[in-house]
Amino acid sequence: MTKLKKFDLTFLGAAQTVTGSMYLLELDDFKIIVDCGFFQGKRQESAQLNRNIPRVALDADVLLLTHAHIDHSGNIPTLVKKGFKGKVHCTDTTADLCKHMLRDSARIQEHDAGWLNRKNSDDPDWEPITPLYTEDDAVAALEHFVPHPYNDTFDIHPRARVQFVDAGHVLGSASIIIDVQVNGHRRRVVFSGDIGRRNLPILRDPVPPKHADYVIMETTYGNRLHAPVTQMHDQLAAAIEETYKRGGKVIIPSFALERTQEIVFALNELRRSGRIKPIPVYLDSPLAINLTEVFRKHHECYDAEAIAFDLAHGDPFGFDMLKVVESARESMALNEMSGPAIIISASGMCEGGRIVHHLRNNIENHSNAVVIVGYQAQHTLGRRIVERRRQVPVFGVKRDLNARVYVLNAFSAHADKNELLWWATECGSQARKFFLVHGDPEQSEAFAQTLESLGKKCDIPRRKATVSLLD
Ligand SMILES: [Zn+2]
């Protein structure tokens, strides 16, 4: 093998921020992209970044995908549409989830662009908006996917061998090991992906790869501690029982991937053990319903608890009180319904989708409750509800927030500071360097201090920064 002259790592996204994950690893002229996610947040700035994928990424030879969340996978159809010709390697579960996630993302974009163009059709200065990609583009991108079981190794280049290991964050999520032959040495580069928590329902625990030389690691909660996972059921049961006593409805805005399945499984267990009354539960999210089918298909990803439940009681995601709401007409019919009920719907931050209708119809009633089970970014309706503002804007109309608000922070899918530290020390006991990414600066900096106090070398790279991993 000839001498490797270039072994460069470039941070194309999720650098000093949490969204837009994308990294480039170059072995001479061979280019590997890891993740290709959407930037999210301030609307115009994100749209600009999402549209302008760097040329070097379009020319890449191969893409490795950590998991199906849209801030990691969402821009793959744009990449393919603009000329990327390579394969997209991921776990088989991630490939199945992406079939729904990417098409759903396209449909939302097409819908939003059409709505805005119609709304502004009388404005002579209006520049019609086009979606970043269409459903056809998403389908074309899915043709590039190559699924792999966890822990299998495969070569993407004579010098580079890849392996996906459990990250315990959402179903199918992986940390990626890339072993590279570098002029007589093996160098192990590990991309953490998003790291989950030990003892989360359904999922197996994260498995930190060993003996990493370079670790590209998420730090979403580098300086925060979560309530223990074991409090999930207690928190949820308490919110439901209190609302039941008031005769109200429980509205749960939930991310369609993973959080919804965790909530449904938790409700199933609570119902089965008699800890909640037989209240009807409505799952009102077409995407969540499709993703739940992927969960049912991929038993091999379940942890011991979910397998035992499945064997003893059957489907963790189906029980007598659960009703799946498919059509928009059925969803609207829920408005007329009286009496206690639990409604689970998306989007998770209340920015669109059917949940907004349920909030409009329910938040002014003192008997009802909104149960927040996921992260709510700044400037979203979900965040305003978390802040318990007296009034919140729903479809542009201010409404009194009279419903009780419960914020259940045991439901986080991201490792907290202590869990990150455990993962980092297992993975990088001899690491030459940690590159801390996927975190707001104060979270990454706090975590860097923690690692440096243990004698580890850290860097918090900026977007577009390149480092050489050659000695
Ligand atoms: Zn994620």
XYZ file of C-alpha atoms in Angstrom, residues 31-467:
437
model
C -14.045 11.093 0.849
C -16.309 9.713 3.584
C -19.274 11.744 4.845
C -20.785 10.935 8.226
C -24.440 12.089 8.559
C -26.178 14.683 6.437
C -28.737 16.346 8.665
C -30.947 19.381 8.580
C -29.941 22.548 10.312
C -32.916 23.644 12.407
C -33.654 26.795 14.353
C -33.790 30.297 12.908
C -35.797 29.742 9.766
C -33.965 31.724 7.068
C -30.470 30.917 8.258
C -31.276 27.191 8.427
C -32.928 27.180 4.999
C -29.808 28.814 3.555
C -27.476 26.262 5.147
C -29.667 23.336 4.098
C -29.798 24.493 0.501
C -26.053 25.114 0.195
C -24.443 21.754 0.855
C -20.649 22.113 0.453
C -19.346 20.923 -2.935
C -16.902 18.567 -1.251
C -19.837 16.630 0.264
C -21.559 16.242 -3.097
C -18.352 14.682 -4.444
C -17.990 12.247 -1.538
C -17.556 8.537 -2.290
C -19.655 7.177 0.561
C -21.964 8.299 3.357
C -22.253 6.659 6.781
C -25.435 7.433 8.729
C -25.686 7.206 12.535
C -29.483 7.316 12.930
C -32.806 8.336 11.460
C -33.428 11.647 13.256
C -33.906 14.390 10.715
C -31.042 16.563 12.052
C -28.780 13.636 11.052
C -30.516 12.246 7.939
C -32.849 14.970 6.677
C -30.645 16.465 3.983
C -29.653 13.199 2.253
C -32.277 13.697 -0.493
C -30.800 17.151 -1.240
C -27.307 15.621 -1.361
C -28.449 12.976 -3.855
C -30.494 15.449 -5.895
C -27.418 17.670 -6.248
C -25.156 14.897 -7.475
C -23.948 12.559 -4.711
C -23.453 9.131 -6.345
C -22.259 6.959 -3.460
C -23.888 4.446 -1.144
C -25.494 5.384 2.190
C -24.525 2.780 4.804
C -26.566 2.489 8.000
C -28.156 -0.133 10.241
C -31.074 -2.020 8.717
C -33.488 -0.468 11.239
C -32.308 3.045 10.400
C -32.863 2.288 6.700
C -36.449 1.192 7.413
C -37.154 4.237 9.598
C -35.721 6.596 6.969
C -38.198 5.279 4.395
C -40.898 7.025 6.426
C -38.909 9.922 7.897
C -37.538 11.250 4.594
C -40.788 10.923 2.667
C -42.657 12.616 5.510
C -40.072 15.411 5.544
C -40.592 15.908 1.795
C -44.385 15.987 2.145
C -44.166 18.635 4.888
C -41.891 20.790 2.717
C -44.158 20.463 -0.324
C -47.208 21.277 1.801
C -45.582 24.316 3.479
C -44.241 25.717 0.183
C -47.662 25.344 -1.468
C -49.418 26.991 1.490
C -47.028 29.964 1.601
C -47.189 30.472 -2.171
C -51.002 30.454 -2.118
C -51.086 32.799 0.869
C -48.832 35.305 -0.898
C -50.235 34.872 -4.408
C -51.483 38.491 -4.497
C -48.072 39.920 -3.608
C -46.263 40.965 -6.823
C -42.862 40.837 -5.044
C -43.361 37.299 -3.738
C -40.706 34.865 -4.941
C -42.372 31.448 -5.052
C -40.816 29.000 -2.594
C -39.776 25.568 -3.815
C -39.343 22.674 -1.400
C -35.754 21.598 -0.796
C -36.799 18.214 -2.138
C -39.956 16.402 -3.124
C -41.256 12.982 -2.186
C -39.864 11.657 -5.505
C -36.408 12.986 -4.536
C -36.695 11.237 -1.165
C -37.610 7.961 -2.869
C -34.621 8.348 -5.238
C -32.293 8.947 -2.267
C -33.572 5.803 -0.513
C -32.267 3.760 -3.476
C -28.736 4.555 -2.241
C -29.250 2.994 1.201
C -27.313 -0.158 2.107
C -28.530 -1.744 5.369
C -26.199 -3.575 7.786
C -26.836 -5.513 10.990
C -25.231 -4.112 14.152
C -21.627 -5.219 14.769
C -20.963 -6.558 11.240
C -17.760 -5.193 9.757
C -17.467 -4.116 6.137
C -14.809 -2.394 4.027
C -15.558 0.862 2.267
C -11.979 1.280 1.018
C -8.835 -0.905 1.090
C -7.712 1.140 4.110
C -11.033 1.626 5.906
C -13.242 -0.865 7.759
C -16.554 0.181 9.321
C -18.746 -1.137 12.131
C -22.038 0.092 13.622
C -22.516 -0.450 17.363
C -25.490 0.321 19.636
C -25.825 3.967 20.651
C -29.018 3.387 22.683
C -30.600 6.671 21.551
C -33.435 5.697 19.180
C -34.222 2.374 17.519
C -31.437 1.537 15.035
C -29.133 4.304 16.308
C -25.414 3.627 16.076
C -22.004 4.879 16.979
C -19.703 4.367 14.007
C -16.232 2.849 14.233
C -13.900 3.486 11.297
C -10.599 1.607 11.484
C -8.079 3.156 9.101
C -4.706 1.711 8.059
C -2.320 4.652 8.271
C 1.277 3.961 7.217
C 1.849 0.926 9.396
C -0.581 1.849 12.202
C -4.244 1.261 12.739
C -6.067 4.410 13.720
C -9.551 4.046 15.156
C -11.894 6.965 14.545
C -15.207 6.832 16.426
C -18.224 9.000 15.645
C -20.486 8.773 18.693
C -23.705 9.767 16.927
C -26.296 10.765 19.506
C -25.675 8.821 22.702
C -28.662 7.461 24.598
C -29.075 6.512 28.229
C -28.750 3.279 30.063
C -32.083 1.639 31.017
C -34.227 3.506 28.487
C -37.352 1.513 27.616
C -37.304 -0.654 24.465
C -33.668 0.107 23.598
C -30.525 -1.781 24.469
C -27.971 0.292 26.354
C -25.266 2.255 24.529
C -22.106 0.238 23.846
C -19.053 2.502 23.902
C -16.495 1.265 21.352
C -13.092 0.575 22.905
C -9.584 1.767 22.007
C -10.532 4.867 20.039
C -7.716 7.106 18.850
C -9.978 9.966 17.825
C -13.489 10.506 19.168
C -16.028 12.822 17.534
C -18.531 13.090 20.343
C -21.921 14.686 20.948
C -22.308 16.999 23.965
C -25.983 18.021 23.874
C -26.192 17.789 27.670
C -22.497 18.181 28.529
C -23.393 20.148 31.626
C -26.786 18.872 32.706
C -28.185 16.027 34.784
C -31.535 14.342 34.023
C -34.089 12.829 36.361
C -33.470 9.062 36.562
C -35.077 6.943 33.833
C -36.825 4.981 36.595
C -39.041 8.032 37.313
C -40.639 7.910 33.843
C -43.595 5.779 34.869
C -44.219 7.612 38.144
C -44.170 11.036 36.489
C -46.494 9.948 33.695
C -48.917 8.098 35.979
C -49.151 11.077 38.359
C -49.962 13.527 35.538
C -52.650 11.215 34.143
C -54.280 10.430 37.490
C -54.467 14.095 38.554
C -56.053 15.052 35.237
C -58.470 12.130 35.434
C -59.665 13.384 38.824
C -60.412 16.781 37.275
C -62.313 15.042 34.453
C -59.931 16.474 31.863
C -58.034 15.356 28.801
C -54.288 14.754 28.674
C -52.611 16.156 25.555
C -49.105 14.793 24.872
C -47.080 16.454 22.091
C -44.573 13.789 21.116
C -41.836 13.175 18.569
C -43.058 10.511 16.167
C -39.816 8.512 16.368
C -39.010 6.719 19.629
C -40.678 9.041 22.155
C -44.162 8.095 20.965
C -43.357 4.379 21.113
C -41.881 4.828 24.614
C -45.015 6.633 25.803
C -47.322 3.998 24.289
C -45.269 1.195 25.869
C -45.286 3.003 29.238
C -49.078 3.495 29.071
C -49.474 -0.173 28.182
C -47.457 -1.185 31.272
C -49.246 1.326 33.535
C -52.636 0.115 32.336
C -51.669 -3.534 32.729
C -50.484 -2.975 36.308
C -53.660 -1.025 37.145
C -51.785 2.200 37.897
C -53.962 4.236 35.538
C -57.704 4.000 34.942
C -59.048 2.537 31.670
C -58.934 5.854 29.821
C -59.055 5.814 26.009
C -55.667 6.618 24.442
C -55.639 8.103 20.910
C -52.473 7.873 18.846
C -53.046 10.652 16.330
C -49.969 10.856 14.085
C -49.740 9.070 10.716
C -45.917 9.181 10.838
C -45.801 7.732 14.360
C -48.180 4.954 13.292
C -45.893 4.032 10.355
C -42.760 4.175 12.526
C -44.406 1.954 15.132
C -44.710 -0.713 12.415
C -40.906 -0.537 11.999
C -40.543 -1.054 15.754
C -42.756 -4.143 15.527
C -40.633 -5.497 12.666
C -37.287 -5.032 14.421
C -37.605 -7.159 17.561
C -33.881 -7.836 17.353
C -33.242 -4.276 18.565
C -35.329 -4.640 21.753
C -33.763 -4.821 25.189
C -34.452 -7.718 27.577
C -37.408 -5.946 29.215
C -39.214 -5.317 25.915
C -38.535 -8.887 24.749
C -39.885 -10.291 28.042
C -42.980 -8.085 27.785
C -43.543 -9.167 24.187
C -43.283 -12.840 25.138
C -45.547 -12.532 28.174
C -48.205 -10.106 26.923
C -47.733 -9.629 23.171
C -47.249 -6.394 21.263
C -45.737 -3.669 23.499
C -47.345 -1.042 21.228
C -50.941 -2.253 21.264
C -53.462 -2.593 24.096
C -57.214 -2.533 24.622
C -57.545 1.208 25.317
C -55.275 2.342 22.465
C -56.966 3.653 19.342
C -55.020 4.551 16.234
C -56.318 7.652 14.439
C -55.530 7.469 10.724
C -57.621 9.994 8.826
C -57.881 13.758 9.304
C -61.641 13.301 9.688
C -61.178 10.925 12.649
C -58.659 13.351 14.120
C -61.159 16.221 13.935
C -63.833 14.025 15.492
C -61.718 13.945 18.688
C -62.641 17.630 19.183
C -66.256 16.698 19.813
C -65.448 13.955 22.272
C -66.090 14.571 25.973
C -64.725 12.900 29.099
C -61.225 11.850 30.078
C -58.879 10.811 27.277
C -55.200 10.797 26.412
C -54.216 12.192 23.005
C -50.674 11.615 21.710
C -49.837 13.611 18.608
C -47.012 15.288 16.669
C -45.084 17.422 15.971
C -43.049 17.127 19.139
C -42.404 20.873 19.527
C -45.984 21.832 18.572
C -44.825 23.726 15.480
C -47.095 21.920 13.024
C -49.183 18.813 12.480
C -52.305 17.624 14.246
C -51.086 18.464 17.766
C -51.686 22.169 17.108
C -55.415 21.526 16.561
C -55.627 19.555 19.802
C -53.869 22.339 21.704
C -56.215 24.944 20.235
C -59.212 22.920 21.378
C -57.976 22.021 24.825
C -55.555 24.473 26.431
C -58.183 26.975 27.584
C -59.926 24.395 29.761
C -58.707 24.292 33.397
C -59.492 20.563 33.685
C -57.088 19.541 30.916
C -53.343 18.935 30.956
C -50.472 19.293 28.501
C -47.746 16.777 29.261
C -44.368 17.731 27.803
C -42.102 14.734 27.235
C -39.469 16.098 24.844
C -36.991 18.897 24.288
C -38.648 22.194 23.278
C -36.398 24.556 21.324
C -36.517 28.306 21.773
C -39.217 30.224 19.902
C -41.493 27.172 19.522
C -45.060 26.889 20.826
C -43.862 23.959 22.925
C -41.284 26.165 24.666
C -43.926 28.799 25.456
C -46.069 26.095 27.029
C -43.086 24.828 29.066
C -42.572 28.414 30.287
C -46.239 28.406 31.347
C -46.970 31.734 29.708
C -50.419 33.066 30.533
C -51.279 33.289 26.844
C -49.774 31.434 23.894
C -50.271 31.988 20.147
C -51.985 29.080 18.386
C -52.529 29.497 14.628
C -51.809 33.200 15.113
C -54.518 33.672 17.781
C -53.626 34.267 21.441
C -55.218 31.748 23.724
C -55.260 31.518 27.524
C -53.107 28.683 28.765
C -55.392 27.374 31.509
C -54.598 23.675 31.169
C -52.105 22.366 33.698
C -48.604 21.864 32.280
C -46.452 18.901 33.321
C -42.828 18.777 32.182
C -41.478 15.233 32.500
C -37.718 15.408 32.118
C -37.072 11.713 32.793
C -37.971 11.079 29.139
C -34.785 12.469 27.570
C -33.178 10.248 24.885
C -29.776 11.951 25.284
C -27.146 10.969 27.804
C -26.615 13.548 30.520
C -23.245 14.780 31.791
C -22.500 11.705 33.904
C -23.623 9.276 31.202
C -21.495 11.092 28.594
C -18.522 10.933 30.904
C -18.957 7.181 31.385
C -19.197 6.697 27.603
C -16.145 8.910 26.922
C -13.895 7.198 29.420
C -14.885 3.718 28.175
C -14.381 4.674 24.534
C -11.391 6.960 24.736
C -9.289 5.718 27.636
C -6.200 6.084 25.410
C -7.621 8.597 22.921
C -5.293 11.065 21.283
C -8.065 13.610 21.086
C -11.774 14.238 21.619
C -13.597 16.543 19.200
C -16.705 17.795 20.977
C -19.621 18.519 18.646
C -23.442 18.579 18.618
C -23.785 20.927 21.579
C -24.418 24.558 22.344
C -21.082 26.181 23.233
C -21.694 26.350 26.994
C -22.548 22.627 27.094
C -19.500 21.607 25.018
C -17.142 23.882 26.957
C -18.307 22.567 30.316
C -17.829 19.002 29.105
C -14.372 19.840 27.714
C -13.387 21.093 31.167
C -14.641 17.877 32.714
C -12.593 15.757 30.279
C -9.508 17.982 30.550
C -9.594 17.656 34.333
C -9.072 13.927 33.690
C -6.073 14.622 31.440
C -7.895 14.215 28.093
C -7.166 16.411 25.104
C -10.230 18.185 23.684
C -11.154 20.460 20.849
C -14.464 22.216 20.140
C -14.134 22.778 16.398
C -15.900 25.484 14.434
C -17.923 24.702 11.340
C -15.651 24.199 8.291
C -12.563 23.662 10.482
C -10.211 20.930 9.176
C -7.714 18.966 11.257
